Amino acid sequence: MDDCIFCKIIKGDIPSTRLYEDDDMVIIKDISPQAPVHLLLLPKEHYANIIEMSEAQAATLARCLKKLSAMTDKLGLSGGFRLVSNKGKDACQSVEHLHIHILGGGQLADRMG
Ligand code: AMP
Ligand code: ZN
């Protein structure tokens, strides 16, 4: 998508701190961290959110999460982590390209929202 900031980051047209990349996804540092470690998992394919996806996109996302599970220690998440994916206005979704927030690197708040 031409006007999508995450598509531009994936293409390299906008700079980011890229910690991991493969054919399915990139993992970057969030520019405005809300935890000691705050990363974004971005599937390379553009689609809007966590619930509007095809079977193939769901399979790709499952593969991404499986790969994430193998690298959490390396990402500084050995104590645990929280995955968040905002959908829509009430959840304050600001970028309409599916992204999974990965939060950790220290004790997180026990309440969400
Ligand atoms: P959301 O509000 O769930 O749509 O999350 C969007 C996230 O993208 C926010 O946490 C932003 O800080 C993050 N973000 C926006 N622009 C950039 C950027 N250029 N590089 C890294 N993260 C970004
Ligand atoms: Zn996009």
Coordinates of C-alpha atoms and ligand atoms in Angstrom, one line a residue:
M1 CA 0.0 0.0 0.0
D2 CA 1.5 3.3 -1.1
D3 CA 0.5 5.4 1.8
C4 CA 1.1 2.9 4.6
I5 CA 4.0 3.8 7.0
F6 CA 4.6 0.1 7.9
C7 CA 4.8 -0.9 4.2
K8 CA 7.4 1.9 3.8
I9 CA 9.4 0.6 6.8
I10 CA 9.3 -2.9 5.4
K11 CA 10.5 -1.7 2.0
G12 CA 13.2 0.3 3.7
D13 CA 11.9 3.7 2.5
I14 CA 11.5 4.8 6.1
P15 CA 14.3 4.0 8.5
S16 CA 13.7 1.8 11.5
T17 CA 15.7 -0.3 14.0
R18 CA 15.2 -3.7 12.5
L19 CA 16.0 -6.6 14.8
Y20 CA 14.9 -9.5 12.6
E21 CA 13.7 -10.1 9.0
D22 CA 12.7 -13.0 7.0
D23 CA 10.3 -13.7 4.1
D24 CA 7.2 -13.4 6.3
M25 CA 7.9 -10.5 8.7
V26 CA 10.1 -7.9 10.2
I27 CA 10.5 -7.1 13.9
I28 CA 11.4 -3.5 14.6
K29 CA 11.8 -1.3 17.7
D30 CA 8.7 0.8 18.4
I31 CA 9.6 4.5 18.0
S32 CA 7.8 5.4 21.2
P33 CA 8.4 2.6 23.6
Q34 CA 5.9 1.9 26.4
A35 CA 8.0 -0.8 28.1
P36 CA 11.8 -1.4 28.5
V37 CA 11.5 -3.6 25.4
H38 CA 8.8 -2.6 23.0
L39 CA 9.0 -4.2 19.6
L40 CA 6.6 -4.5 16.6
L41 CA 6.1 -7.6 14.6
L42 CA 5.0 -6.6 11.1
P43 CA 3.9 -9.2 8.6
K44 CA 5.3 -8.2 5.2
E45 CA 1.8 -8.5 3.6
H46 CA -0.4 -5.5 4.1
Y47 CA -3.7 -6.1 5.8
A48 CA -5.6 -4.0 8.3
N49 CA -5.8 -5.9 11.6
I50 CA -5.7 -9.1 13.6
I51 CA -9.2 -10.3 12.8
E52 CA -9.6 -9.4 9.1
M53 CA -7.3 -11.9 7.5
S54 CA -7.4 -14.8 5.1
E55 CA -6.6 -18.4 5.9
A56 CA -3.3 -18.0 4.2
Q57 CA -2.5 -14.8 6.2
A58 CA -3.5 -16.5 9.4
A59 CA -1.2 -19.4 8.6
T60 CA 1.6 -16.9 8.0
L61 CA 0.9 -15.1 11.2
A62 CA 1.0 -18.5 13.1
R63 CA 4.4 -19.1 11.5
C64 CA 5.6 -15.7 12.6
L65 CA 4.6 -16.3 16.2
K66 CA 6.3 -19.7 16.2
K67 CA 9.5 -18.1 15.0
L68 CA 9.1 -15.3 17.6
S69 CA 8.9 -18.0 20.3
A70 CA 12.3 -19.2 19.3
M71 CA 14.0 -15.8 19.7
T72 CA 12.5 -14.2 22.8
D73 CA 15.6 -14.7 24.9
K74 CA 17.7 -13.0 22.2
L75 CA 15.2 -10.1 22.1
G76 CA 15.6 -9.5 25.9
L77 CA 12.3 -11.1 26.8
S78 CA 13.4 -14.0 28.9
G79 CA 11.3 -12.9 31.9
G80 CA 8.1 -13.0 29.9
F81 CA 6.3 -10.6 27.5
R82 CA 2.9 -9.3 26.4
L83 CA 1.5 -9.4 22.9
V84 CA -1.0 -6.7 22.0
S85 CA -2.7 -6.0 18.7
N86 CA -5.0 -3.0 18.6
K87 CA -8.1 -3.1 16.4
G88 CA -10.1 0.0 15.7
K89 CA -10.9 3.3 17.2
D90 CA -11.7 2.2 20.8
A91 CA -8.3 0.4 21.0
C92 CA -6.5 3.5 19.5
Q93 CA -5.2 1.6 16.4
S94 CA -3.2 4.2 14.6
V95 CA -1.7 2.2 11.7
E96 CA -3.9 0.1 9.6
H97 CA -1.3 -2.5 8.8
L98 CA -1.4 -5.5 11.1
H99 CA 1.2 -5.2 13.9
I100 CA 1.7 -7.1 17.0
H101 CA 3.2 -5.1 19.9
I102 CA 5.7 -7.1 21.9
L103 CA 6.2 -5.7 25.4
G104 CA 8.6 -6.9 28.0
G105 CA 12.1 -6.5 29.4
G106 CA 10.8 -5.8 32.9
Q107 CA 7.7 -6.0 35.1
L108 CA 4.7 -4.8 33.2
A109 CA 1.5 -3.4 34.8
D110 CA -0.9 -6.0 36.0
R111 CA -3.9 -4.3 34.3
M112 CA -4.4 -3.6 30.6
G113 CA -6.6 -0.8 29.3
Ligands
AMP1 P1 -1.1 1.2 17.2 O1 -1.5 2.5 18.0 O2 -1.5 0.0 17.9 O3 -1.6 1.3 15.8 O4 0.5 1.2 17.2 C1 1.2 1.9 16.2 C2 2.6 1.9 16.8 O5 3.5 2.2 15.8 C3 2.8 2.9 18.0 O6 3.2 2.2 19.1 C4 3.9 3.9 17.4 O7 4.8 4.3 18.4 C5 4.6 3.0 16.4 N1 5.2 3.7 15.3 C6 4.7 4.7 14.5 N2 5.6 5.1 13.6 C7 6.7 4.3 13.8 C8 8.0 4.3 13.2 N3 8.3 5.1 12.2 N4 8.9 3.4 13.6 C9 8.6 2.6 14.6 N5 7.4 2.6 15.3 C10 6.5 3.5 14.9
ZN2 ZN 1.1 -1.7 5.0

